[in-house]
Amino acid sequence: MADIEQYVHQLINPATRENALLELSKKRENFPELAPYLWYSFGTIAALLQEIVSIYPLLSPPALTAHASNRVCNALALLQCVASHQDTRSMFLQGERHAGWLSAWAACMHALPGQHAAMRVA
């Protein structure tokens, strides 16, 4: 649990975000309460969205590297975790209605390499 807390707090710092994304993405299946922890922790959803928005310039013309793709896929996997958890799903979808970013998420999913396209909101 202490590792998870540390990684979640590291998400808001751009200097430590990449490692935190990787580790949380790997451990998300083993920590069933990760979604509420991400949702209610200060700045984490904004940090995940920032990761997604940061790759937009790499989509046209196509310049997305494998490294950038993996990084954004880790962010998307964590958002998927939030979107599919019973305690955060409705808040996530209500927030989407107000923020209007889910269509951007879908566009990213469409533009990413095939192995990541299987991620979907449950």
GROMACS .gro file of C-alpha atoms in nm:
model
  122
    1MET     CA    1   0.000   0.000   0.000
    2ALA     CA    2   0.282   0.243   0.082
    3ASP     CA    3   0.430   0.193  -0.266
    4ILE     CA    4   0.095   0.262  -0.428
    5GLU     CA    5   0.051   0.582  -0.226
    6GLN     CA    6   0.400   0.696  -0.321
    7TYR     CA    7   0.342   0.630  -0.691
    8VAL     CA    8   0.006   0.809  -0.686
    9HIS     CA    9   0.170   1.114  -0.529
   10GLN     CA   10   0.448   1.097  -0.788
   11LEU     CA   11   0.193   1.135  -1.069
   12ILE     CA   12   0.156   1.507  -1.007
   13ASN     CA   13   0.527   1.572  -1.050
   14PRO     CA   14   0.632   1.566  -1.417
   15ALA     CA   15   0.984   1.458  -1.315
   16THR     CA   16   0.860   1.140  -1.144
   17ARG     CA   17   0.544   1.078  -1.346
   18GLU     CA   18   0.680   0.836  -1.605
   19ASN     CA   19   0.798   0.579  -1.351
   20ALA     CA   20   0.480   0.621  -1.147
   21LEU     CA   21   0.267   0.560  -1.457
   22LEU     CA   22   0.459   0.243  -1.536
   23GLU     CA   23   0.448   0.104  -1.183
   24LEU     CA   24   0.081   0.185  -1.120
   25SER     CA   25  -0.017   0.042  -1.456
   26LYS     CA   26   0.164  -0.282  -1.369
   27LYS     CA   27   0.010  -0.303  -1.021
   28ARG     CA   28  -0.346  -0.194  -1.101
   29GLU     CA   29  -0.483  -0.549  -1.112
   30ASN     CA   30  -0.341  -0.627  -0.768
   31PHE     CA   31  -0.482  -0.321  -0.594
   32PRO     CA   32  -0.862  -0.322  -0.635
   33GLU     CA   33  -0.907   0.016  -0.468
   34LEU     CA   34  -0.664   0.198  -0.697
   35ALA     CA   35  -0.944   0.369  -0.892
   36PRO     CA   36  -1.095   0.555  -0.594
   37TYR     CA   37  -0.746   0.635  -0.472
   38LEU     CA   38  -0.661   0.791  -0.809
   39TRP     CA   39  -0.996   0.970  -0.832
   40TYR     CA   40  -0.979   1.132  -0.489
   41SER     CA   41  -0.605   1.215  -0.484
   42PHE     CA   42  -0.525   1.576  -0.563
   43GLY     CA   43  -0.412   1.638  -0.920
   44THR     CA   44  -0.392   1.279  -1.038
   45ILE     CA   45  -0.672   1.285  -1.295
   46ALA     CA   46  -0.540   1.615  -1.429
   47ALA     CA   47  -0.192   1.459  -1.459
   48LEU     CA   48  -0.334   1.161  -1.650
   49LEU     CA   49  -0.521   1.393  -1.885
   50GLN     CA   50  -0.207   1.601  -1.933
   51GLU     CA   51  -0.028   1.286  -2.049
   52ILE     CA   52  -0.294   1.225  -2.311
   53VAL     CA   53  -0.302   1.583  -2.434
   54SER     CA   54   0.077   1.595  -2.455
   55ILE     CA   55   0.087   1.342  -2.740
   56TYR     CA   56  -0.157   1.529  -2.965
   57PRO     CA   57   0.121   1.712  -3.153
   58LEU     CA   58   0.277   1.373  -3.228
   59LEU     CA   59  -0.033   1.242  -3.403
   60SER     CA   60  -0.030   1.471  -3.706
   61PRO     CA   61   0.198   1.432  -3.884
   62PRO     CA   62   0.256   1.087  -3.735
   63ALA     CA   63   0.560   1.107  -3.509
   64LEU     CA   64   0.452   0.902  -3.208
   65THR     CA   65   0.743   0.700  -3.076
   66ALA     CA   66   0.711   0.365  -2.900
   67HIS     CA   67   0.824   0.534  -2.579
   68ALA     CA   68   0.555   0.804  -2.598
   69SER     CA   69   0.296   0.544  -2.697
   70ASN     CA   70   0.377   0.327  -2.396
   71ARG     CA   71   0.366   0.625  -2.165
   72VAL     CA   72   0.025   0.742  -2.284
   73CYS     CA   73  -0.106   0.386  -2.282
   74ASN     CA   74  -0.011   0.358  -1.915
   75ALA     CA   75  -0.207   0.678  -1.847
   76LEU     CA   76  -0.503   0.542  -2.046
   77ALA     CA   77  -0.489   0.214  -1.854
   78LEU     CA   78  -0.515   0.404  -1.526
   79LEU     CA   79  -0.807   0.609  -1.658
   80GLN     CA   80  -0.970   0.286  -1.771
   81CYS     CA   81  -0.927   0.158  -1.418
   82VAL     CA   82  -1.115   0.464  -1.288
   83ALA     CA   83  -1.380   0.440  -1.560
   84SER     CA   84  -1.456   0.075  -1.492
   85HIS     CA   85  -1.455   0.073  -1.110
   86GLN     CA   86  -1.802   0.058  -0.954
   87ASP     CA   87  -1.722   0.338  -0.706
   88THR     CA   88  -1.581   0.584  -0.959
   89ARG     CA   89  -1.752   0.497  -1.289
   90SER     CA   90  -2.050   0.731  -1.256
   91MET     CA   91  -1.837   1.023  -1.135
   92PHE     CA   92  -1.594   0.965  -1.421
   93LEU     CA   93  -1.874   0.968  -1.676
   94GLN     CA   94  -2.042   1.272  -1.519
   95GLY     CA   95  -1.709   1.452  -1.525
   96GLU     CA   96  -1.671   1.359  -1.890
   97ARG     CA   97  -2.000   1.527  -1.969
   98HIS     CA   98  -1.870   1.851  -1.824
   99ALA     CA   99  -1.511   1.831  -1.943
  100GLY     CA  100  -1.578   1.693  -2.291
  101TRP     CA  101  -1.250   1.499  -2.305
  102LEU     CA  102  -1.376   1.145  -2.356
  103SER     CA  103  -1.396   1.201  -2.732
  104ALA     CA  104  -1.030   1.303  -2.719
  105TRP     CA  105  -0.957   0.979  -2.534
  106ALA     CA  106  -1.137   0.784  -2.806
  107ALA     CA  107  -0.939   0.965  -3.075
  108CYS     CA  108  -0.613   0.873  -2.900
  109MET     CA  109  -0.721   0.511  -2.873
  110HIS     CA  110  -0.796   0.507  -3.245
  111ALA     CA  111  -0.458   0.659  -3.330
  112LEU     CA  112  -0.245   0.429  -3.111
  113PRO     CA  113  -0.090   0.106  -3.234
  114GLY     CA  114  -0.314  -0.200  -3.253
  115GLN     CA  115  -0.206  -0.376  -2.935
  116HIS     CA  116  -0.342  -0.090  -2.724
  117ALA     CA  117  -0.666  -0.048  -2.913
  118ALA     CA  118  -0.825  -0.328  -2.708
  119MET     CA  119  -0.855  -0.101  -2.402
  120ARG     CA  120  -1.217  -0.004  -2.355
  121VAL     CA  121  -1.436   0.141  -2.081
  122ALA     CA  122  -1.621  -0.149  -1.921
   0.00000   0.00000   0.00000
